[in-house]
Amino acid sequence: MILSALLTSVGINLGLCFLFFTLYSVLRKQPGNADVYAPRLVAEGKLEPRINFNLERLLPSAGWVSSSWHPTEEELLSRAGLDGVVFMRIIIFSLKVFSFAGVVGLCALLPINYMGNQIVIDFSDFTNKSLESFSISNVNDGSKKLWVHFGAIYAFTAFVCYLLYLEYHYISLKRLAYYYSSEPKPDQFTVLVRGIPKSYAESLSANVEKFFSEYYPSLYLSHYMVYHTTKIQKLISEADKVSRRLAYLKSTQKTSQRYGRVGFLGIFRPKIDLVEYYEKKLEELEDNARTQQSLLSGKEVPAAFVSFKSRLGAAVALHVQQGENPTEWLTERAPEPEDVYWPFFSASFISRWIGNVMVIFACVILTILFFIPVIIVQGLTNLDQLETWFPFLKGILKIAFISQVITGYLPSLILKMFLYLVPPVMIMLSSIQGYVANSQIEKSACNKMLWFTIWNIFFANALSGTVLYRVNIFLEPKEIPNTLAVAVPGQATFFITYVVTNGWTSTVSELLRLMPLVSNFMGRIFFTKADEKFEVPSLPYSSEVPSILLFGLLGITYFFLSPLILPFLLVYYCLAYIIYRHQLLNVYSPKFETGGTFWPIVHNSMVFSLILMHMIAVGIFGLKKLPLASSLTIPLPIITLLFNSYCRKRFLPVFKGYPAECMIKKDRSNESMSDFHERLATAYQDPALKPIHFSRRTDGHNAPLLASET
């Protein structure tokens, strides 16, 4: 790719970013868009109403930037939880890493690369020359200047490992402090027991009571069985829709809307009073739901939430095999009651195992299928290949601006559009693996999405062309460094445009929230408040964390190969820092809290990126005829792996569970727990089993109420 194509891509994306910033700063001031740009503040009742029209509403402003910058980490912790703080720490960590890399890369490595003469540069036609002149490919073979790159790799690795250690230590302390400061929660005293063996003489509930009363007589408190509630959930969902429709009909002043036809198409039936019709239908749905609730006896699932008198008691039951058969009486950490994902409690041990195998197979198939858009994208970056595929485009491709847009901007845009389809699929695949918490599904999808993007965005693009089909190379470990050294540097310019297109523009579009904006606009035209179900969104960690880590991998691997990528990455992380702080404070509301357990994923990804950089460096120095530097780089991945092993032993246990010392201190500080123990008995009650009553409000905010609320 030539420099002019990159400049075209940068210009287009800068224009889009400026447009999105301007539109957002105007649209956020319109009262009708409050549900889009400040749904959290709307739900909390903290948004000041704007009644009178003034010119300021139509003028762009940047006051929201300072309001997002000023809140401290403690304020962010109280608003977004520890997961939100850890998410921002990922961005802060990346800013530190690439600030150091930028200084070293731009001040030392880039001038050395540019002053080489391995690639002939025509200074009279500078903008039409390949960007490889800024990469290590331009340094002469055997040049002593390559030792600067060698020293930079060692210094950069040491700096990243130092920061990784500090962050792991900092977040582990934050996790413990968060635990100490938290109020008693049901999940701290409860474990989920699955694979409860059936008994012909006793019910599953009686079997659980007998087992834990016998083996944990001083620790066991109570249990709550899980039931098959699929039918009830469907009835409640349908009743909720009818209730909201009924509320709208009662609140409307238009008599014509209260009369209409029902049934299929509603063409041949006479008009009826819709209020009476929906009232009768709502009563029928409520009665059916209550009947189904009363018939649940004997529909127990072999799973139960077992509560203990202390946190230590729950931990003992969690980490000890309960029965002689390892597939029965399986214990796992109970999620928070609001975090429970109910559909897959009935899955047996063997069905969950089969589900995991099927999900792995599905991920492999999805990865292979994604090669299709990757091949299309790589074809767009090569004009000669594109002309071969589509001969009728030869005349159009000769136009300079068109060719620059196609090779510089379009490939990254197409790849991003295809990539938008993947996160929902990964969420779906994770949800059928038998997880019982939304947070577990989100973490599993995050891991899947991370390795999917690393393979399909980095490796599939870097190893495109003939290398993509030479899979046998990876069966020979000695050839991997040389293969990467040949393939990866050649794709530096593609990844620079990828950072610009999918980093800058996508991050700013997150601020604009285009899809919710369109949905809100259409809703105001075709629907009413009674028909809508207002819900505050939560940050999609499964897609955002892998995206940030992918850019981190690009920055680390291309740090010494093509330092020109570093300033573009720094701009991306600066945008991400401001925008995501703003979104966490005003838009997103946490639906669960994992206690910062996303950080080990980040740590592992960074270590992987470092080792990948080392492997490429070994191959590069070998190709550049500097075998001594290649040999001296080999200890680096070994040292990095040893560092990772130390961090896993030092910090990872805190992220898997809390130490006994902490639990005993918490138990002693909460000695008077009688009231809390009483609430534990119903803390994990399925929402479908709670007493149902749909209010007949006329304010457009109908919802199922508990009996205590009526």
XYZ file of C-alpha atoms in Angstrom:
710
model
C 0.000 0.000 0.000
C 1.223 3.479 -0.827
C 1.284 6.464 1.511
C -1.425 8.320 -0.434
C -3.905 5.481 0.188
C -3.202 5.681 3.934
C -3.625 9.455 3.900
C -6.959 9.025 2.105
C -8.142 6.549 4.738
C -7.008 8.843 7.563
C -8.770 11.801 5.960
C -12.041 9.914 5.523
C -12.012 8.636 9.085
C -11.061 12.007 10.555
C -14.011 13.498 8.706
C -16.341 10.795 10.031
C -15.041 11.255 13.594
C -15.577 15.008 13.412
C -19.079 14.460 11.988
C -19.983 11.955 14.721
C -18.643 14.236 17.468
C -20.617 17.179 16.101
C -23.837 15.192 15.693
C -23.513 13.730 19.175
C -22.898 17.087 20.849
C -26.136 18.378 19.248
C -28.338 15.281 19.478
C -27.549 14.672 23.168
C -29.147 18.029 24.029
C -32.514 17.147 22.497
C -35.045 16.051 25.160
C -36.405 13.274 22.951
C -32.987 11.575 22.833
C -32.490 11.278 26.595
C -33.351 7.563 26.481
C -30.530 7.068 23.938
C -27.691 9.209 25.317
C -28.400 9.136 29.044
C -30.606 6.092 29.758
C -28.914 5.485 33.092
C -29.581 9.036 34.270
C -33.180 8.745 33.059
C -33.678 5.524 35.029
C -32.137 7.113 38.142
C -34.195 10.299 37.771
C -31.080 12.477 37.685
C -31.633 14.055 34.281
C -32.801 17.642 34.436
C -35.771 18.247 32.083
C -35.314 20.687 29.208
C -38.631 22.412 28.562
C -37.870 25.800 27.032
C -36.271 25.966 23.613
C -32.948 27.792 23.310
C -30.370 28.178 20.584
C -27.730 26.329 22.611
C -29.486 23.047 21.811
C -28.541 23.396 18.142
C -24.900 24.322 18.703
C -22.194 21.667 19.148
C -20.207 21.780 22.377
C -17.583 19.708 24.173
C -18.631 20.225 27.786
C -19.344 16.515 28.170
C -15.612 15.785 27.757
C -14.642 17.598 30.961
C -17.555 16.030 32.859
C -16.260 12.601 31.815
C -12.645 13.456 32.679
C -13.128 14.763 36.225
C -14.721 11.850 38.163
C -12.190 9.932 40.254
C -11.684 6.192 40.176
C -13.641 5.863 43.427
C -16.598 7.653 41.842
C -16.322 5.397 38.813
C -16.222 2.382 41.148
C -19.453 3.444 42.838
C -21.124 3.997 39.468
C -19.785 1.208 37.250
C -18.574 -1.370 39.752
C -15.185 -3.056 39.846
C -15.676 -4.501 36.349
C -16.086 -0.977 34.971
C -12.933 0.156 36.780
C -10.972 -2.833 35.426
C -12.232 -2.078 31.918
C -10.872 1.462 32.194
C -7.615 0.131 33.680
C -7.154 -1.908 30.474
C -7.236 1.330 28.467
C -4.963 3.154 30.952
C -2.507 0.239 30.888
C -2.484 0.324 27.068
C -1.877 4.073 27.071
C 1.164 3.620 29.329
C 2.532 0.769 27.206
C 2.210 2.558 23.887
C 3.364 5.907 25.208
C 6.663 4.223 26.068
C 6.603 2.335 22.765
C 5.865 5.558 20.897
C 8.861 7.353 22.367
C 11.238 4.467 21.588
C 9.675 3.579 18.250
C 9.287 7.058 16.775
C 12.504 8.554 18.150
C 14.866 5.618 17.650
C 13.469 2.855 15.428
C 11.536 4.810 12.808
C 14.511 7.008 11.752
C 16.717 3.916 11.430
C 14.084 2.191 9.297
C 13.600 5.250 7.098
C 17.297 5.890 6.545
C 17.934 2.358 5.294
C 18.265 1.700 1.574
C 17.027 -1.872 1.278
C 13.979 -0.408 -0.481
C 14.641 2.307 -3.074
C 12.823 5.550 -2.219
C 12.099 8.235 -4.785
C 11.868 11.414 -2.720
C 10.436 13.321 -5.695
C 7.285 11.151 -5.584
C 7.163 10.556 -1.857
C 3.374 10.052 -1.405
C 3.213 7.273 -3.988
C 5.834 5.069 -2.365
C 5.188 2.013 -0.239
C 4.932 2.402 3.515
C 7.467 -0.420 3.824
C 10.114 2.301 3.672
C 9.137 3.099 7.285
C 9.415 -0.533 8.399
C 12.274 -2.771 9.413
C 12.201 -4.217 5.876
C 14.040 -1.093 4.710
C 17.032 -1.692 7.013
C 19.987 -3.225 5.170
C 20.673 -6.917 5.737
C 23.420 -7.439 8.288
C 23.327 -3.778 9.387
C 24.675 -3.064 12.881
C 21.737 -0.696 13.345
C 19.505 -3.743 13.854
C 21.041 -4.061 17.316
C 18.998 -0.983 18.250
C 15.863 -2.986 17.429
C 17.231 -5.871 19.481
C 17.783 -3.624 22.517
C 14.357 -2.009 22.052
C 12.668 -5.429 22.140
C 14.356 -6.304 25.450
C 13.564 -2.895 26.973
C 9.956 -2.981 25.777
C 9.416 -6.511 27.094
C 10.804 -5.549 30.508
C 8.590 -2.443 30.637
C 5.405 -4.325 29.669
C 6.083 -7.106 32.201
C 6.717 -4.499 34.903
C 3.400 -2.804 34.149
C 1.593 -6.149 34.000
C 2.899 -7.012 37.467
C 1.860 -3.633 38.879
C -1.634 -3.866 37.366
C -2.185 -7.464 38.510
C -1.128 -6.467 42.025
C -3.230 -3.297 41.998
C -6.395 -4.990 40.735
C -6.011 -7.934 43.128
C -5.857 -5.462 46.028
C -8.877 -3.643 44.595
C -10.721 -6.954 44.408
C -10.032 -7.748 48.066
C -10.950 -4.203 49.144
C -14.185 -4.446 47.171
C -14.967 -7.729 48.935
C -14.287 -6.289 52.391
C -16.461 -3.223 51.737
C -19.409 -5.165 50.282
C -22.569 -5.845 52.220
C -23.480 -9.499 52.907
C -24.672 -11.015 49.627
C -26.521 -14.309 49.070
C -23.883 -15.619 46.638
C -21.218 -15.384 49.365
C -23.100 -17.956 51.470
C -24.448 -20.162 48.686
C -23.216 -22.818 46.300
C -25.014 -24.272 43.320
C -25.328 -28.058 43.489
C -26.001 -29.915 40.227
C -26.254 -33.558 39.326
C -28.414 -34.377 42.363
C -29.041 -38.138 42.211
C -32.678 -39.223 41.962
C -34.236 -41.395 44.635
C -37.411 -43.440 44.210
C -38.239 -43.090 47.891
C -37.671 -39.338 48.278
C -38.020 -36.165 46.282
C -34.951 -34.306 45.083
C -35.555 -31.615 47.701
C -35.700 -34.176 50.507
C -32.556 -35.805 49.136
C -30.686 -32.477 49.297
C -31.940 -31.802 52.828
C -30.859 -35.245 53.996
C -27.413 -35.120 52.343
C -26.296 -31.718 53.634
C -27.891 -32.109 57.063
C -25.959 -35.332 57.519
C -22.553 -34.251 56.187
C -22.623 -30.518 57.068
C -24.685 -30.495 60.292
C -23.080 -27.372 61.759
C -22.718 -25.474 58.482
C -25.843 -26.199 56.429
C -28.614 -23.600 56.586
C -31.195 -24.132 53.836
C -31.668 -24.855 50.172
C -33.858 -23.815 47.278
C -34.717 -26.215 44.453
C -34.800 -25.219 40.805
C -37.951 -26.048 38.804
C -39.014 -26.359 35.183
C -40.630 -22.967 34.566
C -40.474 -22.582 30.777
C -44.276 -22.497 30.348
C -44.703 -19.987 33.165
C -42.024 -17.707 31.722
C -43.803 -17.692 28.342
C -47.145 -16.880 29.984
C -45.613 -14.030 32.011
C -43.891 -12.614 28.931
C -47.152 -12.654 26.967
C -49.071 -11.152 29.900
C -46.514 -8.356 30.151
C -47.086 -7.418 26.491
C -50.867 -7.501 26.930
C -50.604 -5.403 30.091
C -48.591 -2.689 28.381
C -50.975 -2.670 25.418
C -53.933 -2.393 27.769
C -52.355 0.526 29.602
C -51.932 2.391 26.328
C -55.548 1.819 25.299
C -56.773 3.115 28.660
C -54.574 6.203 28.484
C -55.398 7.206 24.898
C -57.942 9.911 24.282
C -58.798 8.609 20.799
C -62.005 6.567 20.960
C -61.310 5.060 17.534
C -58.192 3.317 18.843
C -60.170 1.576 21.597
C -62.212 -0.374 19.045
C -60.784 -2.754 16.494
C -60.623 -6.263 15.088
C -58.553 -9.115 16.524
C -57.468 -12.516 15.290
C -55.547 -13.467 12.147
C -55.296 -10.315 9.999
C -58.480 -9.085 11.701
C -60.233 -8.453 8.393
C -63.450 -10.477 8.566
C -64.211 -10.119 12.272
C -66.455 -7.431 13.751
C -64.990 -4.561 15.748
C -64.940 -5.038 19.503
C -63.965 -3.080 22.601
C -60.241 -3.793 22.790
C -60.033 -2.715 26.454
C -62.506 -5.395 27.502
C -60.846 -7.951 25.235
C -57.343 -7.379 26.616
C -58.591 -7.266 30.221
C -60.154 -10.708 29.802
C -57.036 -12.012 28.052
C -54.815 -10.661 30.820
C -56.940 -12.334 33.490
C -56.751 -15.633 31.596
C -52.979 -15.406 31.313
C -52.632 -14.607 35.028
C -54.876 -17.536 35.978
C -52.965 -19.897 33.687
C -49.639 -18.757 35.158
C -50.879 -19.297 38.725
C -52.226 -22.734 37.762
C -48.869 -23.696 36.280
C -47.155 -22.491 39.459
C -49.396 -24.734 41.572
C -48.600 -27.745 39.371
C -44.823 -27.488 39.818
C -44.690 -30.173 42.510
C -42.681 -33.036 41.058
C -41.149 -30.857 38.314
C -37.912 -30.294 40.188
C -34.665 -29.983 38.261
C -31.663 -31.925 39.681
C -30.117 -28.646 40.798
C -30.412 -26.584 43.971
C -28.992 -23.482 45.609
C -27.633 -24.621 48.972
C -26.987 -21.919 51.568
C -24.659 -22.150 54.570
C -24.409 -20.250 57.835
C -21.046 -18.717 56.972
C -18.935 -17.792 53.982
C -16.287 -20.283 55.070
C -18.878 -23.065 55.162
C -19.897 -22.316 51.566
C -16.233 -22.298 50.511
C -15.600 -25.683 52.129
C -18.546 -27.223 50.265
C -17.461 -25.550 47.033
C -13.913 -26.917 46.926
C -14.512 -30.469 48.165
C -15.853 -33.343 46.070
C -19.189 -34.221 47.629
C -19.972 -37.764 46.508
C -18.120 -40.901 45.529
C -19.340 -40.461 41.960
C -17.581 -37.347 40.568
C -20.500 -36.689 38.166
C -22.994 -36.311 41.054
C -23.377 -33.618 43.714
C -21.325 -31.215 41.619
C -20.754 -27.872 43.338
C -19.956 -24.549 41.718
C -19.952 -20.962 42.827
C -23.455 -19.493 42.965
C -23.960 -16.292 40.976
C -25.694 -13.247 42.390
C -29.493 -13.686 42.330
C -29.874 -10.958 39.676
C -27.153 -12.608 37.570
C -28.781 -16.047 37.324
C -29.449 -17.395 33.831
C -32.307 -19.873 34.316
C -32.776 -21.861 31.053
C -29.981 -24.449 31.411
C -30.279 -25.723 34.973
C -31.771 -29.008 33.815
C -28.732 -29.902 31.695
C -27.016 -33.076 32.936
C -23.280 -33.653 33.194
C -23.161 -35.592 29.914
C -25.360 -33.074 28.040
C -23.122 -30.203 29.168
C -20.054 -32.139 28.031
C -21.632 -32.810 24.623
C -22.670 -29.154 24.430
C -19.086 -28.008 25.033
C -17.797 -30.319 22.279
C -20.440 -29.016 19.861
C -19.595 -25.393 20.716
C -15.881 -26.012 20.047
C -16.794 -27.580 16.703
C -19.097 -24.635 15.872
C -16.327 -22.131 16.701
C -13.933 -23.935 14.367
C -16.520 -23.913 11.554
C -17.238 -20.211 12.141
C -13.512 -19.445 12.033
C -13.109 -21.296 8.738
C -16.150 -19.575 7.199
C -14.752 -16.192 8.175
C -11.869 -16.801 5.769
C -14.268 -15.795 2.967
C -14.497 -12.083 3.921
C -10.770 -12.122 4.789
C -9.913 -13.319 1.267
C -12.236 -10.669 -0.206
C -10.567 -7.976 1.908
C -7.081 -9.045 0.900
C -8.157 -9.014 -2.723
C -9.210 -5.370 -2.377
C -5.767 -4.389 -1.099
C -4.206 -5.691 -4.333
C -5.361 -3.739 -7.401
C -3.782 -6.190 -9.857
C -5.671 -9.075 -8.292
C -8.881 -7.019 -8.224
C -8.553 -6.238 -11.952
C -8.072 -9.945 -12.626
C -11.264 -10.801 -10.731
C -13.321 -7.945 -12.245
C -11.879 -6.877 -15.631
C -14.709 -4.355 -16.218
C -13.384 -2.231 -13.322
C -10.036 -1.452 -14.981
C -11.109 1.992 -16.126
C -12.553 2.974 -12.742
C -9.556 1.655 -10.805
C -7.240 3.930 -12.770
C -8.805 6.959 -11.051
C -6.377 7.811 -8.240
C -8.925 8.699 -5.545
C -11.109 5.632 -6.257
C -8.141 3.269 -6.103
C -6.953 4.875 -2.859
C -10.394 4.493 -1.241
C -10.684 0.868 -2.342
C -7.206 -0.147 -1.173
C -6.975 2.101 1.897
C -10.447 2.435 3.415
C -12.826 -0.170 2.005
C -11.040 -3.382 3.183
C -11.109 -2.420 6.859
C -14.729 -1.267 6.601
C -15.864 -4.558 5.045
C -13.993 -6.570 7.654
C -15.608 -4.553 10.448
C -19.093 -5.055 8.998
C -18.622 -8.826 8.935
C -17.142 -8.730 12.428
C -20.307 -7.081 13.808
C -22.143 -10.374 13.250
C -19.784 -12.441 15.403
C -20.366 -11.259 19.051
C -24.078 -12.270 19.123
C -23.113 -15.691 17.772
C -20.449 -16.103 20.470
C -22.976 -15.098 23.151
C -25.412 -17.678 21.787
C -22.765 -20.411 21.700
C -21.687 -19.621 25.259
C -25.283 -19.660 26.507
C -25.787 -23.286 25.389
C -22.717 -24.545 27.253
C -24.667 -24.925 30.473
C -23.616 -21.714 32.224
C -26.043 -20.523 34.885
C -24.967 -16.872 35.121
C -25.016 -14.054 32.611
C -21.528 -13.036 33.794
C -20.213 -16.543 33.036
C -21.716 -16.372 29.549
C -20.172 -12.937 29.015
C -16.696 -14.100 30.115
C -16.885 -17.239 27.989
C -17.983 -15.209 24.959
C -15.164 -12.741 25.677
C -12.572 -15.528 25.498
C -14.089 -16.938 22.305
C -14.281 -13.514 20.702
C -10.691 -12.706 21.668
C -9.138 -15.750 20.058
C -11.499 -15.504 17.087
C -10.366 -11.933 16.377
C -6.698 -12.760 16.950
C -6.839 -15.602 14.457
C -9.188 -14.104 11.858
C -8.087 -10.476 11.985
C -4.377 -10.865 12.700
C -3.199 -14.275 11.534
C -5.610 -14.788 8.633
C -4.753 -11.357 7.201
C -1.043 -11.525 7.988
C -0.750 -15.025 6.502
C -3.010 -14.330 3.527
C -2.136 -15.407 0.002
C -0.072 -18.508 -0.547
C 1.036 -18.738 3.063
C -2.587 -19.075 4.185
C -2.830 -22.423 2.451
C 0.514 -23.784 3.638
C -0.877 -25.108 6.892
C 1.824 -27.748 7.038
C 4.319 -25.031 7.965
C 2.780 -24.850 11.437
C 3.413 -28.542 11.903
C 7.118 -27.708 11.863
C 7.814 -25.468 14.891
C 11.255 -24.459 13.605
C 9.663 -22.831 10.546
C 7.113 -20.739 12.449
C 9.437 -17.759 13.241
C 10.617 -17.543 9.619
C 7.062 -17.840 8.306
C 5.846 -15.052 10.596
C 8.909 -12.923 9.800
C 8.122 -13.102 6.083
C 4.345 -12.623 6.307
C 3.671 -10.219 9.182
C 5.754 -7.141 8.168
C 4.097 -7.036 4.752
C 0.668 -6.408 6.316
C 1.718 -3.457 8.493
C 0.013 -0.888 6.297
C -3.242 -2.856 6.238
C -3.313 -2.949 10.036
C -2.573 0.778 10.257
C -5.693 1.458 8.202
C -7.551 -1.097 10.318
C -6.660 0.864 13.465
C -7.843 4.095 11.835
C -11.103 2.676 10.481
C -12.089 0.187 13.171
C -10.400 1.979 16.049
C -11.063 5.674 15.619
C -14.382 5.648 13.780
C -15.932 2.679 15.592
C -15.058 4.141 18.987
C -16.614 7.500 18.126
C -19.677 5.734 16.672
C -20.051 4.067 20.078
C -20.601 7.577 21.400
C -23.218 8.358 18.733
C -25.144 5.068 19.349
C -26.622 5.100 15.871
C -28.816 1.979 16.120
C -30.473 2.955 19.442
C -30.947 6.471 18.014
C -32.760 5.151 14.923
C -34.796 2.746 17.067
C -35.795 5.548 19.408
C -36.793 7.791 16.480
C -38.885 5.066 14.857
C -40.433 4.204 18.213
C -41.600 7.758 18.744
C -43.347 7.658 15.360
C -44.914 4.201 15.319
C -45.140 3.195 18.977
C -45.974 4.665 22.346
C -44.392 4.607 25.749
C -46.813 1.871 26.776
C -45.680 -0.370 23.916
C -42.002 0.095 24.703
C -40.049 -1.578 27.457
C -37.388 0.816 28.663
C -34.193 -0.917 29.708
C -30.806 0.526 30.592
C -28.095 -1.247 28.550
C -24.954 -2.769 30.024
C -21.457 -2.566 28.599
C -20.900 -5.484 26.165
C -17.619 -6.741 27.639
C -17.624 -9.763 25.309
C -17.054 -7.531 22.278
C -15.307 -4.454 23.690
C -12.544 -6.170 25.697
C -11.373 -8.358 22.744
C -11.368 -5.293 20.483
C -9.078 -3.368 22.842
C -6.788 -6.376 23.261
C -6.562 -6.940 19.505
C -5.245 -3.400 19.042
C -2.813 -4.113 21.865
C -1.558 -7.185 20.009
C -1.110 -5.139 16.825
C 0.847 -2.480 18.700
C 3.132 -4.971 20.445
C 3.901 -7.075 17.382
C 4.490 -4.071 15.123
C 6.380 -2.055 17.743
C 9.752 -2.832 16.153
C 8.505 -3.921 12.724
C 6.641 -0.754 11.752
C 6.576 1.902 14.514
C 4.414 4.114 12.292
C 1.368 2.311 13.732
C 2.035 3.616 17.271
C 0.719 7.216 16.981
C -2.505 5.905 15.449
C -2.905 3.495 18.368
C -2.292 6.274 20.895
C -5.052 8.349 19.290
C -7.377 5.335 19.505
C -6.694 4.729 23.198
C -7.124 8.428 24.027
C -10.515 8.416 22.303
C -11.456 5.181 24.064
C -10.486 6.589 27.465
C -12.774 9.628 27.210
C -15.666 7.966 25.414
C -15.932 4.834 27.536
C -15.672 6.813 30.772
C -18.569 8.906 29.546
C -20.592 5.840 28.566
C -19.992 4.083 31.895
C -21.120 7.165 33.813
C -24.164 8.077 31.720
C -25.275 5.222 29.479
C -24.377 1.786 30.792
C -25.572 0.255 34.038
C -23.869 -2.911 35.337
C -26.114 -5.976 35.184
C -23.633 -8.149 37.078
C -20.371 -7.901 38.991
C -17.534 -10.398 38.531
C -15.125 -8.644 40.895
C -12.628 -7.754 38.171
C -12.148 -11.295 36.876
C -11.740 -10.025 33.309
C -8.182 -8.949 34.135
C -6.575 -12.449 33.919
C -7.877 -12.590 30.333
C -6.102 -9.289 29.649
C -2.880 -10.480 31.283
C -2.809 -13.717 29.256
C -3.489 -11.831 26.033
C -0.606 -9.417 26.658
C 1.796 -12.258 27.448
C 0.733 -14.015 24.254
C 1.358 -10.799 22.292
C 4.856 -10.479 23.764
C 5.762 -14.067 22.892
C 4.427 -13.569 19.364
C 6.626 -10.476 19.032
C 9.639 -12.495 20.214
C 8.984 -15.259 17.666
C 8.726 -12.728 14.848
C 11.933 -11.043 16.062
C 13.817 -14.356 15.983
C 12.760 -14.850 12.364
C 13.407 -11.233 11.326
C 16.944 -11.136 12.680
C 17.608 -14.430 10.937
C 16.313 -13.112 7.608
C 18.282 -9.888 8.091
C 21.467 -11.968 8.431
C 22.074 -11.122 12.071
C 22.129 -14.643 13.570
C 23.640 -13.579 16.891
C 20.734 -11.228 17.609
C 18.333 -13.995 16.597
C 19.957 -16.426 19.038
C 20.021 -13.892 21.873
C 16.290 -13.214 21.397
C 15.378 -16.868 22.044
C 15.625 -16.533 25.888
C 13.051 -13.710 25.861
C 9.907 -15.863 25.399
C 11.235 -18.285 28.041
C 11.725 -15.431 30.516
C 8.269 -14.076 29.672
C 6.661 -17.475 30.292
C 8.457 -17.762 33.632
C 7.183 -14.294 34.557
C 3.661 -15.360 33.582
C 3.962 -18.510 35.685
C 4.993 -16.427 38.705
C 2.054 -14.039 38.236
C -0.383 -16.947 37.970
C 0.848 -18.405 41.253
C 1.034 -15.006 42.962
C -2.235 -13.359 41.869
C -4.559 -15.739 40.021
C -5.835 -17.596 43.143
C -7.362 -14.315 44.381
C -9.398 -14.098 41.155
C -10.619 -17.696 41.426
C -11.882 -17.339 44.989
C -11.390 -15.376 48.166
C -8.885 -16.651 50.770
C -10.071 -18.134 54.057
C -8.507 -15.222 55.942
C -10.822 -12.764 54.174
C -13.927 -14.920 54.613
C -13.320 -15.472 58.319
C -12.820 -11.733 58.861
C -16.052 -11.008 57.020
C -17.911 -13.683 58.975
C -16.689 -12.220 62.264
C -17.671 -8.707 61.236
C -21.210 -9.903 60.407
C -21.966 -11.981 63.484
C -25.607 -10.897 63.740
C -26.973 -12.496 60.580
C -30.370 -13.852 61.652
C -32.389 -11.517 59.418
C -30.074 -12.130 56.485
C -30.302 -15.915 56.941
C -34.080 -15.682 56.721
C -33.832 -13.849 53.402
C -31.444 -16.471 52.012
C -34.288 -18.981 51.777
C -35.978 -16.992 48.990
C -33.018 -15.110 47.508
C -32.697 -17.556 44.608
C -36.379 -17.972 43.880
C -37.080 -18.121 40.163
C -38.875 -14.884 39.135
C -41.418 -17.053 37.341
C -42.470 -18.530 40.705
C -43.086 -15.266 42.526
C -46.708 -14.179 43.138
C -48.000 -12.567 39.962
C -50.241 -9.572 39.580
C -50.190 -7.230 36.600
C -51.266 -3.753 37.526
C -53.794 -1.950 35.353
C -51.976 1.362 35.418
C -52.633 4.069 32.871
C -49.225 5.746 32.952
C -47.619 3.498 30.358
C -45.265 1.820 32.858
C -46.946 -1.507 33.560
C -44.974 -4.289 35.136
C -45.604 -7.502 37.033
C -45.821 -6.761 40.755
C -45.158 -8.954 43.757
C -48.009 -9.594 46.132
C -46.293 -7.413 48.750
C -46.418 -4.443 46.378
C -50.145 -4.585 45.731
